């Protein structure tokens, strides 16, 4: 890790009526500018075969403000509008690099409402934040202090579907430094019965946050279905459903943050399996449970925290038969149904299915890291192949889903 880490600190705040109106107007203008610029870029390519970038869309934004139809764009700060054009440029860069899909138009109902302010569009003095076009500072609830002696370089204001307002302050955090090296290594097998099973034999239970609040979610959704479309009561019921979902997501995120922080602090090398979560949630029998477990979020948190604190995350190929292989002698059983949680190998060793899988993942990850094979996530290195690649040639989608389901710890 070179230099200081830039870290976003997110806080909740409560705007006044004037501030809320100004921010909602800004969100709408940001969305409008993004959609107009996206349409211009699409038309330029489809009609003239021409690629236009940020500079061209920025000039178009100035021209739009001078028209009677789009004169309302001048009523809000110009910085969030310029920032959304930069975000569009980054989206196209990711698309051309085959890291993401083609940018899509933003909807008033389905997109995240937010605006980004740079240093020229806000004032930060003694812990008081005031945005452009506002006379009063934001009423922020400081749930944790900012690093001492730092000032935010970027401020992002957002409003979620539950009606909660958040401000995110991007700062350099001098407190994030590599931890002292340790000798501990661990293999991690994710599952549903137990969220994590470690190669040390420890099992971390699955809190199942979605199941805990399922009754409340059902009541809120039934109330929403009874309301007339377009009415104020339906909008209130929609917010009620969103609040239940937000509570579930917050609890899940808090739990995963605590678990990943502990694992990163205690271990130097962490070995995980490259599970295709986006494919696995297509299984209607497991989609809800997998989504509630938060496997993708767990991996994302583990990877960036390992980068912060000087740890290493090794990703083992998804086709490695971690459950079917004996961690003692290396023998591979022909079949291992999901209901079999313990099994005995021909060598006489009795295995717990999940602990055995975690130990095999650890051994495979250490072997691959020693031989120098490329085991980084496939989304980052699409051409890289793992040394443990065992994908059968010509495998059908049904076969792939069956294999993925078989490897899941139920």
Short mmCIF file of C-alpha atoms in Angstrom, two decimals:
data_model
loop_
_atom_site.label_atom_id
_atom_site.label_comp_id
_atom_site.label_asym_id
_atom_site.label_seq_id
_atom_site.Cartn_x
_atom_site.Cartn_y
_atom_site.Cartn_z
CA UNK A 1 0.00 0.00 0.00
CA UNK A 2 1.55 3.24 -1.19
CA UNK A 3 0.65 6.54 0.46
CA UNK A 4 -2.34 7.28 2.62
CA UNK A 5 -5.68 5.62 2.07
CA UNK A 6 -8.60 7.73 0.97
CA UNK A 7 -11.59 6.70 3.00
CA UNK A 8 -15.25 7.73 2.89
CA UNK A 9 -16.95 8.48 6.21
CA UNK A 10 -20.72 8.25 5.96
CA UNK A 11 -23.04 10.06 8.34
CA UNK A 12 -26.73 10.64 8.60
CA UNK A 13 -28.05 14.21 8.62
CA UNK A 14 -31.39 15.94 8.93
CA UNK A 15 -31.95 18.79 6.45
CA UNK A 16 -34.29 21.72 6.94
CA UNK A 17 -37.20 22.14 4.56
CA UNK A 18 -35.25 24.64 2.47
CA UNK A 19 -32.19 22.37 2.34
CA UNK A 20 -34.29 19.34 1.42
CA UNK A 21 -35.96 21.26 -1.40
CA UNK A 22 -32.60 22.47 -2.72
CA UNK A 23 -31.10 18.99 -2.58
CA UNK A 24 -34.07 17.36 -4.28
CA UNK A 25 -33.87 19.97 -7.02
CA UNK A 26 -30.15 19.24 -7.37
CA UNK A 27 -30.78 15.49 -7.59
CA UNK A 28 -33.28 16.04 -10.38
CA UNK A 29 -30.92 18.30 -12.33
CA UNK A 30 -28.07 15.81 -11.92
CA UNK A 31 -30.24 13.02 -13.26
CA UNK A 32 -31.43 15.19 -16.16
CA UNK A 33 -27.89 16.22 -17.15
CA UNK A 34 -26.71 12.61 -17.02
CA UNK A 35 -29.54 11.37 -19.24
CA UNK A 36 -29.10 14.21 -21.74
CA UNK A 37 -25.37 13.60 -22.01
CA UNK A 38 -25.88 9.86 -22.38
CA UNK A 39 -28.43 10.41 -25.15
CA UNK A 40 -26.04 12.75 -26.97
CA UNK A 41 -23.24 10.20 -26.82
CA UNK A 42 -25.49 7.41 -28.04
CA UNK A 43 -26.82 9.53 -30.92
CA UNK A 44 -23.32 10.63 -31.92
CA UNK A 45 -22.20 7.03 -32.19
CA UNK A 46 -25.29 5.52 -33.85
CA UNK A 47 -25.94 8.37 -36.29
CA UNK A 48 -22.46 9.70 -37.09
CA UNK A 49 -20.12 6.98 -35.87
CA UNK A 50 -18.44 9.54 -33.62
CA UNK A 51 -17.25 9.20 -30.04
CA UNK A 52 -17.64 12.25 -27.83
CA UNK A 53 -16.12 12.59 -24.39
CA UNK A 54 -16.38 14.67 -21.27
CA UNK A 55 -15.20 17.92 -22.87
CA UNK A 56 -17.91 17.78 -25.55
CA UNK A 57 -20.68 17.00 -23.06
CA UNK A 58 -19.45 19.79 -20.76
CA UNK A 59 -19.78 22.26 -23.64
CA UNK A 60 -23.24 20.90 -24.37
CA UNK A 61 -24.21 21.42 -20.74
CA UNK A 62 -23.36 25.11 -21.05
CA UNK A 63 -25.51 25.34 -24.18
CA UNK A 64 -28.41 23.57 -22.49
CA UNK A 65 -28.45 26.09 -19.65
CA UNK A 66 -28.97 28.89 -22.16
CA UNK A 67 -32.16 27.39 -23.56
CA UNK A 68 -35.60 28.21 -22.16
CA UNK A 69 -36.51 24.55 -21.81
CA UNK A 70 -33.47 23.68 -19.64
CA UNK A 71 -32.90 27.01 -17.92
CA UNK A 72 -33.71 25.36 -14.57
CA UNK A 73 -30.25 23.73 -14.65
CA UNK A 74 -28.80 27.14 -13.70
CA UNK A 75 -30.74 27.17 -10.42
CA UNK A 76 -28.50 24.58 -8.75
CA UNK A 77 -24.76 24.41 -8.19
CA UNK A 78 -22.80 23.69 -11.38
CA UNK A 79 -20.33 21.36 -9.64
CA UNK A 80 -22.67 18.35 -9.17
CA UNK A 81 -23.67 18.63 -12.84
CA UNK A 82 -20.04 18.56 -13.95
CA UNK A 83 -19.37 15.65 -11.62
CA UNK A 84 -22.18 13.57 -13.11
CA UNK A 85 -20.64 14.09 -16.56
CA UNK A 86 -17.34 12.79 -15.18
CA UNK A 87 -19.18 9.78 -13.76
CA UNK A 88 -20.66 9.14 -17.20
CA UNK A 89 -17.17 9.33 -18.72
CA UNK A 90 -15.93 6.78 -16.16
CA UNK A 91 -18.91 4.53 -16.94
CA UNK A 92 -18.04 4.53 -20.64
CA UNK A 93 -14.37 3.88 -19.83
CA UNK A 94 -15.40 0.80 -17.84
CA UNK A 95 -17.69 -0.29 -20.67
CA UNK A 96 -14.96 -0.02 -23.31
CA UNK A 97 -12.57 -1.90 -21.02
CA UNK A 98 -15.21 -4.66 -20.68
CA UNK A 99 -15.46 -4.17 -16.94
CA UNK A 100 -19.13 -3.16 -16.97
CA UNK A 101 -22.23 -3.02 -19.11
CA UNK A 102 -23.22 -0.09 -21.31
CA UNK A 103 -24.36 2.91 -19.23
CA UNK A 104 -28.12 3.08 -18.77
CA UNK A 105 -30.49 6.00 -18.33
CA UNK A 106 -31.35 7.00 -14.79
CA UNK A 107 -34.94 6.70 -13.64
CA UNK A 108 -36.56 9.00 -11.13
CA UNK A 109 -38.01 6.03 -9.26
CA UNK A 110 -35.31 3.38 -9.48
CA UNK A 111 -31.95 5.17 -9.41
CA UNK A 112 -30.01 6.29 -6.36
CA UNK A 113 -30.62 9.96 -5.62
CA UNK A 114 -27.30 11.69 -4.99
CA UNK A 115 -25.02 14.58 -5.84
CA UNK A 116 -21.25 14.99 -5.50
CA UNK A 117 -19.61 18.26 -4.43
CA UNK A 118 -15.93 19.05 -4.78
CA UNK A 119 -14.00 21.56 -2.67
CA UNK A 120 -15.15 24.54 -4.70
CA UNK A 121 -18.79 23.76 -3.86
CA UNK A 122 -18.72 23.39 -0.08
CA UNK A 123 -17.21 25.09 2.97
CA UNK A 124 -15.62 23.09 5.78
CA UNK A 125 -14.69 24.98 8.94
CA UNK A 126 -14.15 23.48 12.39
CA UNK A 127 -16.31 20.46 11.68
CA UNK A 128 -19.16 22.47 10.15
CA UNK A 129 -20.18 21.63 6.58
CA UNK A 130 -22.06 24.07 4.35
CA UNK A 131 -22.93 23.21 0.75
CA UNK A 132 -23.18 25.60 -2.18
CA UNK A 133 -26.51 27.44 -2.57
CA UNK A 134 -27.24 26.95 1.14
CA UNK A 135 -27.12 29.51 3.91
CA UNK A 136 -27.13 27.09 6.85
CA UNK A 137 -24.78 24.18 7.59
CA UNK A 138 -25.98 20.59 7.52
CA UNK A 139 -27.24 19.07 10.77
CA UNK A 140 -24.94 16.03 10.79
CA UNK A 141 -25.08 13.34 13.47
CA UNK A 142 -21.41 12.56 14.08
CA UNK A 143 -21.58 8.87 14.95
CA UNK A 144 -17.77 8.69 14.82
CA UNK A 145 -15.11 11.38 14.55
CA UNK A 146 -13.18 12.18 11.41
CA UNK A 147 -9.40 11.61 11.53
CA UNK A 148 -7.75 14.47 13.36
CA UNK A 149 -6.38 17.25 11.21
CA UNK A 150 -7.93 16.17 7.89
CA UNK A 151 -10.46 17.93 5.68
CA UNK A 152 -12.79 16.29 3.15
CA UNK A 153 -11.83 16.54 -0.50
CA UNK A 154 -15.23 15.43 -1.81
CA UNK A 155 -18.71 15.47 -0.28
CA UNK A 156 -21.48 13.23 -1.57
CA UNK A 157 -25.06 13.79 -0.44
CA UNK A 158 -27.62 11.05 -1.00
CA UNK A 159 -31.14 10.02 -0.05
CA UNK A 160 -32.18 6.37 0.06
CA UNK A 161 -35.55 4.84 -0.73
CA UNK A 162 -36.48 4.88 2.96
CA UNK A 163 -36.24 8.69 3.03
CA UNK A 164 -33.00 8.83 5.03
CA UNK A 165 -30.42 11.49 4.19
CA UNK A 166 -26.70 10.68 4.21
CA UNK A 167 -23.52 12.66 3.63
CA UNK A 168 -20.28 10.92 2.72
CA UNK A 169 -16.98 12.72 3.35
CA UNK A 170 -13.95 11.51 1.41
CA UNK A 171 -10.77 12.05 3.44
CA UNK A 172 -7.24 10.74 3.69
CA UNK A 173 -7.06 8.52 6.75
CA UNK A 174 -3.57 8.49 8.27
CA UNK A 175 -4.71 5.83 10.74
CA UNK A 176 -4.93 3.11 8.09
CA UNK A 177 -1.47 1.53 8.03
CA UNK A 178 -0.24 -2.05 7.46
CA UNK A 179 -0.58 -4.25 10.52
CA UNK A 180 2.37 -6.19 11.93
CA UNK A 181 2.93 -9.42 10.03
CA UNK A 182 1.66 -12.62 11.64
CA UNK A 183 2.16 -16.30 10.81
CA UNK A 184 -1.53 -17.24 10.81
CA UNK A 185 -3.21 -18.36 7.58
CA UNK A 186 -6.82 -19.43 7.19
CA UNK A 187 -9.06 -21.03 4.59
CA UNK A 188 -12.65 -19.84 4.48
CA UNK A 189 -15.64 -21.78 3.18
CA UNK A 190 -18.88 -19.82 2.90
CA UNK A 191 -22.24 -21.47 3.35
CA UNK A 192 -25.83 -21.06 4.43
CA UNK A 193 -26.18 -23.21 7.54
CA UNK A 194 -23.00 -21.58 8.84
CA UNK A 195 -22.05 -18.35 7.12
CA UNK A 196 -18.31 -19.07 7.43
CA UNK A 197 -16.40 -22.24 8.26
CA UNK A 198 -12.69 -21.75 8.90
CA UNK A 199 -9.90 -24.24 8.34
CA UNK A 200 -9.17 -24.00 12.08
CA UNK A 201 -12.51 -25.72 12.74
CA UNK A 202 -14.31 -22.57 13.87
CA UNK A 203 -17.84 -22.11 12.54
CA UNK A 204 -19.45 -18.66 12.36
CA UNK A 205 -23.23 -18.87 12.35
CA UNK A 206 -25.47 -17.27 9.77
CA UNK A 207 -27.59 -14.55 11.45
CA UNK A 208 -30.22 -14.74 8.66
CA UNK A 209 -31.22 -11.11 9.05
CA UNK A 210 -33.80 -11.37 6.28
CA UNK A 211 -35.55 -14.28 7.98
CA UNK A 212 -35.73 -12.38 11.28
CA UNK A 213 -37.63 -9.50 9.68
CA UNK A 214 -39.60 -11.52 7.13
CA UNK A 215 -42.88 -11.20 9.03
CA UNK A 216 -42.54 -7.42 9.24
CA UNK A 217 -41.63 -7.29 5.56
CA UNK A 218 -44.68 -9.37 4.61
CA UNK A 219 -46.99 -7.06 6.56
CA UNK A 220 -45.48 -3.98 4.96
CA UNK A 221 -45.72 -5.45 1.46
CA UNK A 222 -49.34 -6.50 1.95
CA UNK A 223 -50.18 -3.01 3.13
CA UNK A 224 -48.48 -1.61 0.01
CA UNK A 225 -50.49 -3.90 -2.30
CA UNK A 226 -53.78 -2.66 -0.87
CA UNK A 227 -53.04 1.00 -1.62
CA UNK A 228 -54.23 2.69 -4.79
CA UNK A 229 -51.51 3.44 -7.30
CA UNK A 230 -50.52 7.09 -7.40
CA UNK A 231 -52.00 7.90 -3.98
CA UNK A 232 -50.19 9.48 -1.06
CA UNK A 233 -50.97 6.48 1.13
CA UNK A 234 -49.26 4.19 -1.35
CA UNK A 235 -46.15 6.34 -1.19
CA UNK A 236 -46.19 6.12 2.60
CA UNK A 237 -46.57 2.34 2.42
CA UNK A 238 -43.68 2.16 -0.05
CA UNK A 239 -41.47 3.99 2.41
CA UNK A 240 -42.51 1.49 5.08
CA UNK A 241 -41.34 -1.41 2.92
CA UNK A 242 -38.09 0.39 2.17
CA UNK A 243 -37.43 0.93 5.87
CA UNK A 244 -37.69 -2.79 6.57
CA UNK A 245 -35.27 -3.54 3.74
CA UNK A 246 -32.90 -0.84 5.01
CA UNK A 247 -32.94 -2.30 8.51
CA UNK A 248 -32.08 -5.75 7.14
CA UNK A 249 -29.25 -4.35 4.98
CA UNK A 250 -27.81 -2.32 7.85
CA UNK A 251 -27.71 -5.31 10.18
CA UNK A 252 -26.11 -7.49 7.53
CA UNK A 253 -23.49 -4.86 6.72
CA UNK A 254 -22.65 -4.33 10.40
CA UNK A 255 -22.18 -8.06 10.98
CA UNK A 256 -20.01 -8.55 7.89
CA UNK A 257 -17.84 -5.54 8.78
CA UNK A 258 -17.14 -6.97 12.22
CA UNK A 259 -16.36 -10.45 10.90
CA UNK A 260 -14.07 -9.30 8.08
CA UNK A 261 -12.18 -6.87 10.31
CA UNK A 262 -11.51 -9.65 12.81
CA UNK A 263 -10.33 -12.09 10.12
CA UNK A 264 -8.01 -9.53 8.53
CA UNK A 265 -6.46 -8.55 11.86
CA UNK A 266 -5.83 -12.13 12.95
CA UNK A 267 -4.50 -13.66 9.71
CA UNK A 268 -1.76 -12.80 7.22
CA UNK A 269 -3.16 -14.83 4.32
CA UNK A 270 -6.83 -15.52 3.72
CA UNK A 271 -7.93 -18.06 1.11
CA UNK A 272 -11.47 -17.99 -0.26
CA UNK A 273 -13.33 -19.64 -3.12
CA UNK A 274 -14.32 -17.80 -6.30
CA UNK A 275 -18.07 -18.43 -6.19
CA UNK A 276 -20.21 -17.16 -9.12
CA UNK A 277 -22.85 -15.54 -6.93
CA UNK A 278 -24.62 -13.84 -9.82
CA UNK A 279 -25.22 -17.26 -11.39
CA UNK A 280 -26.11 -19.02 -8.16
CA UNK A 281 -28.91 -16.62 -7.27
CA UNK A 282 -30.71 -17.75 -10.44
CA UNK A 283 -31.57 -20.91 -8.56
CA UNK A 284 -35.04 -20.18 -7.20
CA UNK A 285 -34.55 -22.59 -4.31
CA UNK A 286 -31.43 -20.84 -2.98
CA UNK A 287 -31.69 -17.26 -4.25
CA UNK A 288 -33.24 -15.78 -1.12
CA UNK A 289 -30.86 -17.54 1.26
CA UNK A 290 -27.77 -16.65 -0.77
CA UNK A 291 -28.80 -13.01 -1.06
CA UNK A 292 -29.49 -12.85 2.66
CA UNK A 293 -26.06 -14.30 3.46
CA UNK A 294 -24.24 -11.52 1.58
CA UNK A 295 -21.42 -13.58 0.06
CA UNK A 296 -20.51 -10.95 -2.51
CA UNK A 297 -20.36 -8.19 0.10
CA UNK A 298 -18.24 -10.40 2.35
CA UNK A 299 -15.65 -10.86 -0.39
CA UNK A 300 -15.59 -7.16 -1.27
CA UNK A 301 -15.04 -6.14 2.36
CA UNK A 302 -12.36 -8.78 2.85
CA UNK A 303 -10.42 -7.73 -0.24
CA UNK A 304 -10.27 -3.98 0.36
CA UNK A 305 -9.51 -4.36 4.07
CA UNK A 306 -6.69 -6.76 3.25
CA UNK A 307 -5.30 -4.13 0.89
CA UNK A 308 -5.50 -1.51 3.62
CA UNK A 309 -3.73 -3.52 6.29
CA UNK A 310 -1.09 -5.35 4.26
CA UNK A 311 -2.75 -8.76 4.17
CA UNK A 312 -3.11 -11.16 1.24
CA UNK A 313 -6.33 -12.64 -0.14
CA UNK A 314 -5.93 -15.70 -2.39
CA UNK A 315 -8.90 -16.77 -4.51
CA UNK A 316 -9.17 -20.46 -5.40
CA UNK A 317 -10.86 -21.43 -8.64
CA UNK A 318 -14.58 -22.15 -8.44
CA UNK A 319 -14.16 -25.61 -9.99
CA UNK A 320 -11.90 -26.92 -7.24
CA UNK A 321 -13.76 -29.88 -5.57
CA UNK A 322 -13.18 -28.72 -2.02
CA UNK A 323 -16.00 -30.75 -0.45
CA UNK A 324 -15.32 -34.07 -2.19
CA UNK A 325 -11.56 -34.23 -1.63
CA UNK A 326 -10.04 -35.73 1.48
CA UNK A 327 -7.83 -33.18 3.19
CA UNK A 328 -5.70 -35.98 4.70
CA UNK A 329 -4.83 -38.19 1.72
CA UNK A 330 -6.14 -36.19 -1.26
CA UNK A 331 -8.53 -38.91 -2.46
CA UNK A 332 -11.61 -37.74 -4.36
CA UNK A 333 -15.00 -39.33 -3.69
CA UNK A 334 -17.30 -39.89 -6.64
CA UNK A 335 -20.43 -38.38 -5.09
CA UNK A 336 -21.23 -36.49 -1.91
CA UNK A 337 -24.94 -35.58 -1.58
CA UNK A 338 -25.85 -32.38 0.21
CA UNK A 339 -27.51 -34.13 3.12
CA UNK A 340 -24.21 -35.87 4.02
CA UNK A 341 -22.54 -33.57 6.53
CA UNK A 342 -19.87 -36.01 7.77
CA UNK A 343 -18.15 -38.72 5.80
CA UNK A 344 -15.28 -41.18 6.20
CA UNK A 345 -12.54 -41.50 3.61
CA UNK A 346 -11.01 -44.82 2.55
CA UNK A 347 -7.91 -43.82 4.49
CA UNK A 348 -9.96 -43.94 7.70
CA UNK A 349 -10.24 -40.20 8.33
CA UNK A 350 -13.67 -38.92 9.31
CA UNK A 351 -14.43 -35.43 7.99
CA UNK A 352 -16.85 -32.71 8.78
CA UNK A 353 -17.93 -31.68 5.29
CA UNK A 354 -17.51 -27.93 5.81
CA UNK A 355 -14.28 -28.03 7.83
CA UNK A 356 -12.78 -30.40 5.26
CA UNK A 357 -13.72 -27.99 2.47
CA UNK A 358 -12.11 -25.07 4.30
CA UNK A 359 -8.90 -27.03 4.82
CA UNK A 360 -8.77 -28.02 1.15
CA UNK A 361 -9.34 -24.40 0.13
CA UNK A 362 -6.45 -23.32 2.37
CA UNK A 363 -4.11 -26.00 0.98
CA UNK A 364 -5.01 -25.19 -2.61
CA UNK A 365 -4.60 -21.45 -2.11
CA UNK A 366 -1.20 -21.81 -0.49
CA UNK A 367 -0.03 -24.17 -3.23
CA UNK A 368 -1.16 -21.84 -5.99
CA UNK A 369 0.37 -18.78 -4.34
CA UNK A 370 3.71 -20.58 -3.98
CA UNK A 371 3.83 -21.72 -7.62
CA UNK A 372 2.91 -18.22 -8.78
CA UNK A 373 -0.23 -19.05 -10.76
CA UNK A 374 -2.81 -16.38 -11.48
CA UNK A 375 -5.71 -16.84 -9.08
CA UNK A 376 -7.00 -13.28 -8.97
CA UNK A 377 -10.73 -12.67 -9.38
CA UNK A 378 -11.91 -13.32 -12.90
CA UNK A 379 -13.64 -9.94 -13.16
CA UNK A 380 -10.23 -8.27 -12.83
CA UNK A 381 -8.23 -10.63 -15.03
CA UNK A 382 -10.63 -12.17 -17.55
CA UNK A 383 -7.78 -13.81 -19.46
CA UNK A 384 -6.06 -15.25 -16.40
CA UNK A 385 -6.46 -18.97 -15.66
CA UNK A 386 -6.03 -20.56 -12.28
CA UNK A 387 -3.67 -23.46 -11.84
CA UNK A 388 -6.63 -25.32 -10.37
CA UNK A 389 -8.89 -24.80 -13.37
CA UNK A 390 -11.10 -27.87 -13.72
CA UNK A 391 -13.98 -26.58 -15.80
CA UNK A 392 -15.13 -29.39 -18.09
CA UNK A 393 -15.12 -28.64 -21.79
CA UNK A 394 -18.55 -27.97 -23.26
CA UNK A 395 -20.33 -27.86 -19.92
CA UNK A 396 -23.92 -26.70 -20.22
CA UNK A 397 -25.52 -24.03 -18.04
CA UNK A 398 -27.62 -26.67 -16.27
CA UNK A 399 -24.48 -28.64 -15.46
CA UNK A 400 -22.75 -25.52 -14.15
CA UNK A 401 -25.64 -24.60 -11.87
CA UNK A 402 -25.80 -28.17 -10.60
CA UNK A 403 -22.09 -28.12 -9.76
CA UNK A 404 -22.37 -24.75 -8.04
CA UNK A 405 -25.30 -25.91 -5.96
CA UNK A 406 -23.43 -29.07 -4.99
CA UNK A 407 -20.48 -27.07 -3.70
CA UNK A 408 -22.66 -24.79 -1.54
CA UNK A 409 -22.56 -25.52 2.17
CA UNK A 410 -26.22 -25.94 3.01
#
